[in-house]
Every structure is written in structure tokens, then in C-alpha cells.
Coordinates of C-alpha atoms in Angstrom, one line a residue:
X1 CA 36.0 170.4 122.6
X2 CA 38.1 168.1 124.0
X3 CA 38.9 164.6 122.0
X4 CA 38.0 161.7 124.5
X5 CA 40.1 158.6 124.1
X6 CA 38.4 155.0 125.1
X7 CA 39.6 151.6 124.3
X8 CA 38.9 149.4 121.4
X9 CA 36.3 148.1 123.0
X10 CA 33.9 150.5 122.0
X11 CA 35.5 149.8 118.2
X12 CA 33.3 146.5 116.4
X13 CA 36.3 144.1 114.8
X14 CA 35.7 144.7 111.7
X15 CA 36.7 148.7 112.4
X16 CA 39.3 148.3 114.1
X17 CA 41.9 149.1 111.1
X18 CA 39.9 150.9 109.2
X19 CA 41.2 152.5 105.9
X20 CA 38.8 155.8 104.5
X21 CA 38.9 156.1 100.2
X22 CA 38.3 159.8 100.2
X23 CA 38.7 160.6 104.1
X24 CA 38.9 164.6 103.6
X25 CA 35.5 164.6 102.5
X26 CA 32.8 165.8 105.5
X27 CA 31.1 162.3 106.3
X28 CA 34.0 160.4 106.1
X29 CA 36.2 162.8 108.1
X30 CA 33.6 162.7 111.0
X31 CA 33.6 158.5 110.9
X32 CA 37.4 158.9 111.0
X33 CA 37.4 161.4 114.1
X34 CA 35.1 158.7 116.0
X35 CA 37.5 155.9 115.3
X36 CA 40.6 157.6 116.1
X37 CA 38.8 159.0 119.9
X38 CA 37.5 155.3 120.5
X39 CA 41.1 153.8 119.8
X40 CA 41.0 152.5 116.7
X41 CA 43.9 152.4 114.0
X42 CA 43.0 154.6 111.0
X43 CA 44.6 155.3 107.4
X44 CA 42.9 156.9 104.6
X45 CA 43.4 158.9 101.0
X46 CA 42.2 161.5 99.3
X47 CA 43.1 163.2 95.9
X48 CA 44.0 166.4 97.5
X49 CA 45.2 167.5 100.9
X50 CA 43.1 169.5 103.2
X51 CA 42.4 170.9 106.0
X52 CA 40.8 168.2 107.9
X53 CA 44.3 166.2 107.3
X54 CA 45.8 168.2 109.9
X55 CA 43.2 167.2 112.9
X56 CA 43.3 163.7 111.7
X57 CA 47.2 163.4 111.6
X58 CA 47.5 164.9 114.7
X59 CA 45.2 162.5 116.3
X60 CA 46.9 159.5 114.4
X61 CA 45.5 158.6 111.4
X62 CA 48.1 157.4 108.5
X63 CA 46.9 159.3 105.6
X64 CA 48.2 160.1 101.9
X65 CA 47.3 162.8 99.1
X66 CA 46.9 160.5 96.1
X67 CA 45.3 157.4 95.9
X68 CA 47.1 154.1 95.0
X69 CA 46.7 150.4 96.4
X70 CA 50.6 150.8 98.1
X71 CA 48.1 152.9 100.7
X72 CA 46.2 150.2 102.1
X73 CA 49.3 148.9 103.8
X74 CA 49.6 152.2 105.7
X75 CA 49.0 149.8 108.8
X76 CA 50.9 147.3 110.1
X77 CA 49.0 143.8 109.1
X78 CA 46.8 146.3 106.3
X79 CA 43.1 147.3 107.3
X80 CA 40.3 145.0 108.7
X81 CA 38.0 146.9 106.6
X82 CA 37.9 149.5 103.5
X83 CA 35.3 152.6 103.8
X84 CA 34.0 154.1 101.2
X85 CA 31.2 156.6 99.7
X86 CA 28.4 156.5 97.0
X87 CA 31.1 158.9 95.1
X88 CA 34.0 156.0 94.7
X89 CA 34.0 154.5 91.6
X90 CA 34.5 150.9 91.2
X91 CA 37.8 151.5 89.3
X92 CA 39.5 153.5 92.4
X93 CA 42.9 151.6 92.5
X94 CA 42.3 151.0 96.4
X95 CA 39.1 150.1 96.2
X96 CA 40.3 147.3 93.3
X97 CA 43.1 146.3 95.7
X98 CA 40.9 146.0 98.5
X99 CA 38.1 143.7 96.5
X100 CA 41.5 141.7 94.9
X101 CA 42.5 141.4 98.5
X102 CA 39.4 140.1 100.0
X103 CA 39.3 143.1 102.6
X104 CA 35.9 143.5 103.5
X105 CA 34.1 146.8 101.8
X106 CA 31.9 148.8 104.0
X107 CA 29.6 152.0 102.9
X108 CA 30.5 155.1 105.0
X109 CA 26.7 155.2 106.5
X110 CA 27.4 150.9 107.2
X111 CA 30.4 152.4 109.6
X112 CA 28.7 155.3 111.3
X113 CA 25.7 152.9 112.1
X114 CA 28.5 150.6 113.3
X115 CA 29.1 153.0 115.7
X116 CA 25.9 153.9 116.2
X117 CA 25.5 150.4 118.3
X118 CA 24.6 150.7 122.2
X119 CA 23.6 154.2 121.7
X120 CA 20.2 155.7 122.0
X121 CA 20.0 157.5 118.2
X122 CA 18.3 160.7 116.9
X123 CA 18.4 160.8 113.0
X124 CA 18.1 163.7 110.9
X125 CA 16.7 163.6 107.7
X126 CA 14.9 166.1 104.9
X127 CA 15.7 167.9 101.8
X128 CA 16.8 170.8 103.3
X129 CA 18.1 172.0 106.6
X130 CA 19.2 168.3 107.7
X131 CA 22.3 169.9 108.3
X132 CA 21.3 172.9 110.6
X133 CA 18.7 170.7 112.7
X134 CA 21.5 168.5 113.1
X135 CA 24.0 171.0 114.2
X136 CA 21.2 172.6 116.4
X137 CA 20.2 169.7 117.9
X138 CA 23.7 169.0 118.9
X139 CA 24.4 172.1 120.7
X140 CA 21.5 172.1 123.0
X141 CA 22.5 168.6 124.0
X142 CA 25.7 169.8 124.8
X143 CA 24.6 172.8 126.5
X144 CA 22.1 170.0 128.5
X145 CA 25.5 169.0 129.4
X146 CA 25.0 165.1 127.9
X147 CA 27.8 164.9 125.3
X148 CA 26.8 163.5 122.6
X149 CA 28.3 161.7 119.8
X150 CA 27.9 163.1 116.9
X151 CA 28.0 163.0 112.8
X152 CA 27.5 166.0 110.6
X153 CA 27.9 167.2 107.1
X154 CA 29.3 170.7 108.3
X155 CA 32.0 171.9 111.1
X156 CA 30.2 173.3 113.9
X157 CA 31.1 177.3 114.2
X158 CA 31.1 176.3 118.2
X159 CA 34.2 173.8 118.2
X160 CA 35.0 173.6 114.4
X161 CA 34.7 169.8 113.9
X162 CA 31.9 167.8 112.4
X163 CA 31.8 164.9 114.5
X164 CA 32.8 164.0 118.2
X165 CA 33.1 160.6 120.3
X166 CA 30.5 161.7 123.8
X167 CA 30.1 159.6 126.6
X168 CA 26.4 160.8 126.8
X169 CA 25.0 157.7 125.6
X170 CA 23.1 160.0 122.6
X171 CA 24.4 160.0 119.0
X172 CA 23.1 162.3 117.0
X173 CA 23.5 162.2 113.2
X174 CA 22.5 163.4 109.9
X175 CA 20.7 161.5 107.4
X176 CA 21.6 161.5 104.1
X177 CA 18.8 160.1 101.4
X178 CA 20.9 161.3 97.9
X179 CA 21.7 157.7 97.8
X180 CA 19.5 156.0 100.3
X181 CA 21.9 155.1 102.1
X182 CA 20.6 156.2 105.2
X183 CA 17.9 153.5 105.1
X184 CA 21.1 151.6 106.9
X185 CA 19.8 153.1 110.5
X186 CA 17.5 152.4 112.9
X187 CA 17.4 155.0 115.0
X188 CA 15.2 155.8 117.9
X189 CA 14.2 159.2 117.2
X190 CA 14.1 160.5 113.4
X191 CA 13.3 164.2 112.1
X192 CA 12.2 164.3 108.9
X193 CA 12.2 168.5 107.9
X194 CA 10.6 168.0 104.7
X195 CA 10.6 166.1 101.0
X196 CA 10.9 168.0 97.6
X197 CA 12.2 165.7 94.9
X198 CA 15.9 165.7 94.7
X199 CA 18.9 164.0 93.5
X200 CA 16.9 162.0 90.7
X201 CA 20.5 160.8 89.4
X202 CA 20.5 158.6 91.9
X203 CA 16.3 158.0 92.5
X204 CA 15.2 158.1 89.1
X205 CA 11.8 159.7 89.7
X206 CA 10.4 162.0 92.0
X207 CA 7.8 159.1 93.2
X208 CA 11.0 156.9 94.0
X209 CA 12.4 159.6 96.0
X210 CA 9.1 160.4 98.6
X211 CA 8.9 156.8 99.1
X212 CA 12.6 156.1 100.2
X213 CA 11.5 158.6 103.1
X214 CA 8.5 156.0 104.1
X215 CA 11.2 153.3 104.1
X216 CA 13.1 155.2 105.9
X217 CA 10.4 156.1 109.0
X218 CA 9.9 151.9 108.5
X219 CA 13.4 152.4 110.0
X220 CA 11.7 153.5 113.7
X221 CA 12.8 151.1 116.5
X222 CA 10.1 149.9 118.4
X223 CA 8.7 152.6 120.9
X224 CA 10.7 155.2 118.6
X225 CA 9.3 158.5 117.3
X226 CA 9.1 160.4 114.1
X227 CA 9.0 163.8 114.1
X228 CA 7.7 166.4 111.1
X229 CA 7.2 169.3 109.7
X230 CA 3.2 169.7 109.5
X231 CA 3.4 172.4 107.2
X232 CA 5.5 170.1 104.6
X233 CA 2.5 168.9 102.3
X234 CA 5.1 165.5 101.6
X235 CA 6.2 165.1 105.3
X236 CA 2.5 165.1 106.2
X237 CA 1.8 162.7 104.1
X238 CA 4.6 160.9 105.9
X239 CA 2.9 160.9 109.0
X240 CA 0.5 160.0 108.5
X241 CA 1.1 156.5 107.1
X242 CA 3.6 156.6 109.7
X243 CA 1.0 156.8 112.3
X244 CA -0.9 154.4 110.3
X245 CA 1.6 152.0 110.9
X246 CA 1.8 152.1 114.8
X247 CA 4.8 155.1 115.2
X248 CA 4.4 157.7 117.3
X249 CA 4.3 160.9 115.5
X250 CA 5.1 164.9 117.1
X251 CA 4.6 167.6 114.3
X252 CA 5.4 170.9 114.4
X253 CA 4.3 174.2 112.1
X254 CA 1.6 176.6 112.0
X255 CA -1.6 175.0 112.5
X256 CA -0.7 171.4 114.7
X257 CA -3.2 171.1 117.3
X258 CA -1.9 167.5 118.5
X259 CA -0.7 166.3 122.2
X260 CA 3.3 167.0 122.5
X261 CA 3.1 168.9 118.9
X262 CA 4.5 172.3 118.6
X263 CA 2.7 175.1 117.2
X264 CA 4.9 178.1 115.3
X265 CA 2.6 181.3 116.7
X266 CA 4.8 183.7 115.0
X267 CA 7.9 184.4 113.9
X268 CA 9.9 188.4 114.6
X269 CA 13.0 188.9 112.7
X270 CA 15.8 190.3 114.3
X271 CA 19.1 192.4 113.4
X272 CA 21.0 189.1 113.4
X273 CA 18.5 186.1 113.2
X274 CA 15.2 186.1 115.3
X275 CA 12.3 185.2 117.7
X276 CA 10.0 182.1 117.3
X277 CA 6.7 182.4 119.4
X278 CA 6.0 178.7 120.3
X279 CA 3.4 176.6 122.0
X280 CA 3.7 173.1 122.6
X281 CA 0.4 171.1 122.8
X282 CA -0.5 169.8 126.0
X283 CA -2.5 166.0 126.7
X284 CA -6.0 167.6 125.5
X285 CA -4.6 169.2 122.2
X286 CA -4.9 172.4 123.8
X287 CA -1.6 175.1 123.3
X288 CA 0.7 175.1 126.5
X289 CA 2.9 177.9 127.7
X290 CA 4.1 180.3 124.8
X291 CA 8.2 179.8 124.4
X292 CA 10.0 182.6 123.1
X293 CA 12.6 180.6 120.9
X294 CA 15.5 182.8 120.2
X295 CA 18.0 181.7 117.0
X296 CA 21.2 183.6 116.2
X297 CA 20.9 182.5 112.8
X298 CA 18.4 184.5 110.4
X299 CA 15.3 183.1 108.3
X300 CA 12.1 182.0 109.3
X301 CA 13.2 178.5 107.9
X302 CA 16.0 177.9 110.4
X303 CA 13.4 178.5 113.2
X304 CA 11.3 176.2 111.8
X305 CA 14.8 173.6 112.0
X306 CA 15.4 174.8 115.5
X307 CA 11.7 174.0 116.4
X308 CA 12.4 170.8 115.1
X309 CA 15.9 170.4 117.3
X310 CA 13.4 171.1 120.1
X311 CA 10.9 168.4 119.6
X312 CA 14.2 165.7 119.1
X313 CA 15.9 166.9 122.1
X314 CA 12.7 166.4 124.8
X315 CA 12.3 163.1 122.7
X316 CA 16.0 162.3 123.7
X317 CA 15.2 163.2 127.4
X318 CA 16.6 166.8 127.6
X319 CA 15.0 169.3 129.6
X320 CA 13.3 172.4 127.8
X321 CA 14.7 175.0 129.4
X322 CA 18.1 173.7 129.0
X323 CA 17.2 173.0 125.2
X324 CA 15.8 176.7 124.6
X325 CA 19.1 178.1 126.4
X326 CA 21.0 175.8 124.0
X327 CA 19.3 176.7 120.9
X328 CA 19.9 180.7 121.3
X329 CA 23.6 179.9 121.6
X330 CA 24.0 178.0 118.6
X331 CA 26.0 179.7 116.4
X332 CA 26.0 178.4 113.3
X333 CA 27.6 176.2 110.6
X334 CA 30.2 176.7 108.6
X335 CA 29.0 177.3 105.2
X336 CA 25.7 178.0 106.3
X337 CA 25.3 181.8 105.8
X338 CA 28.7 182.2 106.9
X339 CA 30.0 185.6 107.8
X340 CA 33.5 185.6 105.9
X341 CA 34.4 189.2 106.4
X342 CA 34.1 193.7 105.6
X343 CA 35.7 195.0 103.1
X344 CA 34.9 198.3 101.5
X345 CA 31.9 198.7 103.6
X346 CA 30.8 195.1 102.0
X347 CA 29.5 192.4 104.2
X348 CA 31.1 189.2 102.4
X349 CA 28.9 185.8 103.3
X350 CA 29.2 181.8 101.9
X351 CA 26.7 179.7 102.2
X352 CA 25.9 176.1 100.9
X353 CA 22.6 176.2 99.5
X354 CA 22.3 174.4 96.3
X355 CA 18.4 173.5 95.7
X356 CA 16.1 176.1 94.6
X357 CA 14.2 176.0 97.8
X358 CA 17.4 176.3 99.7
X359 CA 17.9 179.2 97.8
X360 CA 15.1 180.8 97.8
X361 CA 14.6 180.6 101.5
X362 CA 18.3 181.8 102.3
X363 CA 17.9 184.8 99.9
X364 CA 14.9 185.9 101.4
X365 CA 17.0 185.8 104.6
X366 CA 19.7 187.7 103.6
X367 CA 17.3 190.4 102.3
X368 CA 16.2 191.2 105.5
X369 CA 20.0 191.2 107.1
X370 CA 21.0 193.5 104.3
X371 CA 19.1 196.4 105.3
X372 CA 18.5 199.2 103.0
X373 CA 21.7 197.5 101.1
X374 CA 21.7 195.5 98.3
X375 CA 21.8 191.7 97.6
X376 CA 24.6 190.7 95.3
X377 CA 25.2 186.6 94.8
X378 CA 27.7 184.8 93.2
X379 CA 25.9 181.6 92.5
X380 CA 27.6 177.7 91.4
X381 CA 25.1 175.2 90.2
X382 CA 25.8 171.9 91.7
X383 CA 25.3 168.7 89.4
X384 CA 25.0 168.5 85.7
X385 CA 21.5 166.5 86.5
X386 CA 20.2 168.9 89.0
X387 CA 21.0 171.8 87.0
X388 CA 19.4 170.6 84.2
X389 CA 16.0 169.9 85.9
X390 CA 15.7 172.9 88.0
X391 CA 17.4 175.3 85.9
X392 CA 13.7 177.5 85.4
X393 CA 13.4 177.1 89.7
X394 CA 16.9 178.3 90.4
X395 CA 16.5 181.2 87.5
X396 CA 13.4 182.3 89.6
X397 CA 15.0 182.0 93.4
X398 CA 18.0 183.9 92.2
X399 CA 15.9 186.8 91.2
X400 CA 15.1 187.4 94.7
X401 CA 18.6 189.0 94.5
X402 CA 19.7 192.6 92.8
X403 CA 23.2 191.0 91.6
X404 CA 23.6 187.6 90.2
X405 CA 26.8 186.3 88.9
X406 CA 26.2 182.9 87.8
X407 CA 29.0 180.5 87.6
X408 CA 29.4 177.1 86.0
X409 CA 28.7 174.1 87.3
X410 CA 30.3 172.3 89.7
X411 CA 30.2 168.7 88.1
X412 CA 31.3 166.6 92.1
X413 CA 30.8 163.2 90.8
X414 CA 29.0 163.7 87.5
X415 CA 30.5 163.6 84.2
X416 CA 29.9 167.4 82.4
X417 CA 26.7 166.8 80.1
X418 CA 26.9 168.9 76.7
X419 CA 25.3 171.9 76.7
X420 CA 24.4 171.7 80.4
X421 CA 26.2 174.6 81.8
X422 CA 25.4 177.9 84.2
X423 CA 23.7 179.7 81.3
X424 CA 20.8 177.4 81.3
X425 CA 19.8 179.3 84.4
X426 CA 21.4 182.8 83.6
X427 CA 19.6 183.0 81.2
X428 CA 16.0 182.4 82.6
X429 CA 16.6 185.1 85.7
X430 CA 14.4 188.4 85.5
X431 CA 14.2 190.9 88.2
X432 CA 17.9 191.1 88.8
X433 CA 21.2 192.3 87.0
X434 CA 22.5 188.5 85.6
X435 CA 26.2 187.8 84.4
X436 CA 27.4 184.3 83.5
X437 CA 30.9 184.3 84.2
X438 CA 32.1 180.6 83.0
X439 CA 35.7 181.9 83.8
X440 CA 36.3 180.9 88.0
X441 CA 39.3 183.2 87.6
X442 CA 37.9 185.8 86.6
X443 CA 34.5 185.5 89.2
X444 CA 36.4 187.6 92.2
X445 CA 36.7 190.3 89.8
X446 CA 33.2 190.8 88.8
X447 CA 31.8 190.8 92.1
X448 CA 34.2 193.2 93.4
X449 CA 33.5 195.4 90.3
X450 CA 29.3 195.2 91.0
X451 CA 29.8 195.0 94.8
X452 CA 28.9 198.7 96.2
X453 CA 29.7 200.3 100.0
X454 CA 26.2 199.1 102.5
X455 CA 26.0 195.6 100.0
X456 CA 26.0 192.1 101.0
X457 CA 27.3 189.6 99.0
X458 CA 27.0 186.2 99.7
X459 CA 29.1 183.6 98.0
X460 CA 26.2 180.0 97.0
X461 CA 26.4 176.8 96.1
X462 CA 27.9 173.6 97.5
X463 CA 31.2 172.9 95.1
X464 CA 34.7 175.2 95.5
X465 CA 32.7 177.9 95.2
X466 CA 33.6 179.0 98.7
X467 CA 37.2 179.3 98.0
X468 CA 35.8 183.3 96.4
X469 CA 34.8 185.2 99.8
X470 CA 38.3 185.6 100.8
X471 CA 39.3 186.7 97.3
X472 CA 36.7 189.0 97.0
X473 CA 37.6 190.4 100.5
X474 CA 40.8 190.9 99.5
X475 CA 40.7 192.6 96.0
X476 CA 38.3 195.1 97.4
X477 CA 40.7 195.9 100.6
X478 CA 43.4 196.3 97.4
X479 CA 41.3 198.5 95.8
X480 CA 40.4 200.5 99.2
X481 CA 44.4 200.8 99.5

């Protein structure tokens, strides 16, 4: 995909030098790509390089490994505005210098709804698979041919990038509720894919959490729409108070009957993903014309997101044809049951799921695309907090699975809580072979050493561990040798 540069025009002042705390991580990469294609002058920092720092240098941005305040005079006259995410702390030494400077802060999702202005916007939101109906939805606008904008927490497998700067007047982005922040948009169409409590860190209670979703369809524009899954007892709920307050709501699941909702008639597996059976309600409530969805990527639940993608798109004034044609060719996210390579007759997979139901869902997936092999995981709790709550939930989703190394846990912006570690779950798994392997180094080893010709082993959980597919690929091509 091409980069399209525009003028700073499309840019509001206060973006126009925009420094990124932490600009190698996925949402603010994506704000940074935007600025850069619309023109406007971008420096940034993170603690260690990567490989988004390659695209963004080579499109311009000033950026530095390590952070410091000397970096917020990477551009000439120093930044019009500092960016940052719920995971800076206040005592970041550029966020201090910034404060001390009187540089105006802004929260990553205040930026992207900056650039969000003069656009007509479809939101994303849910516990799970925000990320897929995102991505989906994206590619069938662009197969549509309307170039969106866009603003996603993964690469897309299609162009490799996780945001883009359209001229199609759309802009399409993921909502992220861990810290609410995405009560900061107003977009036009929201997707809500479902509510299970999550990220209580932040939300406290459970209660909290489901109602920062009602705020958040409060959001609506005038004349906007919510769509939801019907089949999500929460989400439901949603809608209905939704509709109770004057917004236009389209469901989809199983047993929606309503005018422009779309009802799942059945769902095939294939070899490598699968068939939803569709009808879309017409003005009496009655089922339209059966669609044959077709998604590449395997589960029932990432028909149930491409559904979803569906409803948005007609919303955003796509036609359907061009929106089913664009939904079979979506090819997938990275991290999002990633094929990473053979080996040894081994299929070697990553993927990001880090919630119980996440990975419950994705192992029952991967069951089905390992055949008459076996399922062996190599699972990294994420969060001290989350971890601790669900440990029981994640001990019984991980059984689903023959092989289960368990990891410890990936901390990300939590402080390590004593005797909150990987064995809290390990050791509540039945129905499955279960090692806790605390020792990263040693991980690769241990699921060469369980991982037998015809398996699949898929690599789970949202921290580094990602970083083991290629090592296991490689120690069983050594031991092949």
C-alpha cells in the first residue's frame, strides 16, 4: 500500500510537531504513520528499537532508543504537542520535561480522534475480536475500492502496517475500553462484539466495566448506528438501552429476526477457515437471500467478527457484494493465529489471545486445523491482575489442548505481585500434559522436546511470547539436520 502524502492542512495545530512517548508500540505507531502521510513533523521514543522504527524513519520521523527530555528537541522549535499512552508513567523524564515546559499533553486516543475530524467514523469495540473486526472491516472497504483511513492494534497480513492515511472519507478504527479511553470518540458507526469483564486494574469492578460500554454507545452521533452481537447476553443488554435511548440498533447471531439484522444460519468449517450461511432481515423481519460468507481465517468466532465487518461496511455505504468478495480475501492479522512456519513435520503458529475466552475460542479453532494431530501450546499469562482473577478460567481453556507449557507472566505495565506467577494456572489444568517452565530460555527447548511429526503448536499470549515460533522452528530443523 502506497503512503499518500497531503499538506498540513489536514494536520489540527496542535499536531503538527507531534512528539510520541513510546512510539514503537501498536497504537501509537499507527497515529505516527497518519501524521507523517498528512505532512506533519514527527519525533518520538521508545525504550527499545524495533521494527516499526524502520517504516517510521524512512518516512521522516526523528526518533531515539531511550528516553530522555534532550528528545523533545528532536524538532526544530521542539513539539506543539506531547502523545502519550495509559502505560506512561508520570515520572517518564519526557513526559516531566514536557509538563515543566508547558507543552501541551495529549492521550494517544485524544490524537487519533484528532484525526478522526471531517471523517465519516466506524468504531470498533468488544472484549474480544476488536482487532480482527477491525482488520476485516478494513479490507472489504478497500477491496470496495474507498481507501480508508485506518487505526489498528495489529499489522494487517495484506500490507503489513497497522494504520494508513485514505482519501476515502471513512476512518476506521479500533476501540480500546482497558482504560476507557475510547469514550474520547464519537463515531458514526460503532461495533460492539461483545462484554466479559476485563482489565479490572484499571475498572475496578466488573459492573464498572459493562457500563463504560453504555457510555460509550452514548458516544453515537446523531443518526449513527450501533451494531451487536445478539448472542452476547451483555451486548444485548446493550441494545437494548441503546435503542431505549433513540439509536439505531442492527444485531447479528443466531436467532435476530429484526429489519437490516443478520441472522448466522450455520456455520461449515473448512481445511483452512470456513463458510458462514447468512440471512440478512429484510423490512418485515422476514430472512432475505442466504449469503455464503467465506473467511480464510478458522473458528466459528471470527465468522461471527466478519458478520459483524459486514453489518459496519453496508452501514458505511459499501455495497454487499463488494464487502462479501472483500471479506473472503482477508487474510489475517499478524499475531492472530499466525502461521510462522514447518519444521519437522510441525506446523508452528502465534497468536495473541490472552483472555480465557479468547483462548478457549482459538483452541477450539486450532483443533479442528490440526487434524488427526495434536495440540501443543506454549501459553504466557498477561498481567499480574488478570492472571490472578482468571487463573481457574485460563486453567480450564488450556485443557482444550494435549500439550501445555505454561510460562510466566508477562508483567507489560504492572509491577510483579508475590506469588502471582504462571503456576497459579499450571497448576489448575486437567485434561492435558501441563509443564510450568518459569525459565523463557529454556521454553524453545521444551516444546521442541514434546512437539511430535503431524502436531501443531501454537505459540499464546500477548507479551514477547511471540519472539519462540522462530526458535522453535529452528531447533527442530537443527535436530532434523
Amino acid at each position: 500500500m502506497s503512503v499518500q502524502t497531503t499538506t498540513t492542512t489536514d494536520v489540527p495545530e496542535i499536531l503538527r510537531r507531534a512528539h510520541l512517548i513510546g512510539i514503537g508500540g501498536a497504537g501509537m505507531s499507527g497515529i505516527a504513520r497518519i501524521l507523517l502521510a498528512r505532512g506533519a513533523e514527527v519525533s518520538g521514543s521508545d525504550a527499545k528499537d524495533s521494527r516499526a522504527f524502520l517504516t517510521l524513519r524512512a518516512q521522516g520521523a526523528r526518533i531515539e532508543v531511550g528516553q530522555r527530555a534532550g528528545n523533545l528537541d528532536a524538532l526544530p522549535g521542539g513539539p506543539s504537542a506531547v502523545v502519550v499512552s495509559t502505560a506512561i508513567r508520570d515520572t517518564n523524564p519526557e513526559l516531566v520535561a514536557a509538563r515543566e515546559r508547558g507543552v501541551p499533553v495529549l492521550h494517544r486516543a485524544e490524537a487519533l480522534a484528532a484525526l478522526m475530524t471531517g471523517h465519516r467514523v466506524a468504531c470498533i469495540a468488544g472484549t474480544h475480536g476488536k482487532t480482527s473486526t477491525t482488520s476485516m472491516l478494513t479490507v472489504a472497504l478497500q477491496q470496495c475500492r474507498l481507501d480508508p483511513s485506518f487505526a489498528i492494534g495489529g499489522d494487517l497480513n495484506e500490507s503489513g502496517a497497522n494504520a494508513h492515511h485514505g482519501d476515502g472519507g471513512l476512518f476506521v478504527a479500533e476501540a480500546d475500553e482497558s482504560d476507557g479511553s475510547f469514550l474520547t470518540y464519537s463515531p458514526s458507526v460503532a461495533v460492539v462484539t461483545n462484554i466479559e469483564p476485563d482489565h479490572l486494574d484499571h475498572h475496578g469492578t466488573a459492573e464498572a466495566y459493562v457500563a463504560v460500554f453504555a457510555e460509550f454507545a452514548r458516544r453515537i452521533e446523531p443518526g449513527g448506528v450501533l451494531v451487536v452481537c445478539a448472542d452476547d447476553a451483555p451486548a444485548e443488554e446493550l441494545a437494548a438501552r441503546a435503542e431505549a435511548d433513540g439509536v439505531r440498533v442492527r444485531r447479528y447471531g443466531r436467532s435476530v429476526t429484526g429489519a437490516g439484522d443478520a441472522r448466522l444460519l450455520g456455520y461449515e468449517p473448512g481445511e483452512e477457515g470456513g463458510t458462514a450461511r447468512i440471512a440478512l432481515g429484510g423490512a418485515d423481519g422476514a430472512d432475505g437471500e442466504e449469503i455464503a460468507l467465506r473467511v480464510a481465517v478458522p473458528g466459528e468466532h471470527m465468522a461471527y467478527n466478519a458478520i459483524a465487518a459486514l453489518l459496519a461496511g453496508l452501514e458505511l455505504g459499501a455495497p454487499l457484494d463488494g464487502l462479501v468478495a472483500g471479506l473472503a480475501a482477508f487474510g489475517g492479522v499478524r499475531r492472530r493465529f499466525e502461521f510462522k512456519g514447518r519444521a519437522g513435520e510441525v506446523r508452528v503458529y502465534d497468536d495473541y489471545a490472552h483472555h480465557p475466552t479468547e483462548v478457549a475460542a482459538q483452541l477450539r479453532a486450532v483443533r479442528h486445523a490440526a487434524g488427526s494431530g495434536r495440540v501443543v501450546v506454549l501459553f504466557q499469562p498477561h498481567l499480574y491482575s488478570r492472571t490472578k482473577a482468571f487463573a481457574r478460567e485460563f486453567a480450564e481453556a488450556l485443557g482444550l489442548a494435549d500439550e501445555v507449557v505454561v510460562l510466566d507472566v508477562y508483567g507489560a505495565r504492572e509491577e510483579p505481585e508475590p506469588g502471582v506467577t504462571g503456576e497459579l494456572i499450571a497448576k489448575e489444568i486437567t485434561g492435558a500434559g501441563v509443564h510450568y517452565e518459569p525459565a523463557f530460555d529454556r521454553a524453545a527447548l521444551l516444546a521442541a522436546d514434546l512437539a511430535k511429526p503431524g502436531d501443531l503448536l501454537v505459540t499464546m499470549g500477548a507479551g514477547d511470547v511471540t519472539q519462540l515460533g522462530p526458535e522453535i522452528l529452528a531447533e527442530l530443523d537443527r535436530r532434523g539436520e
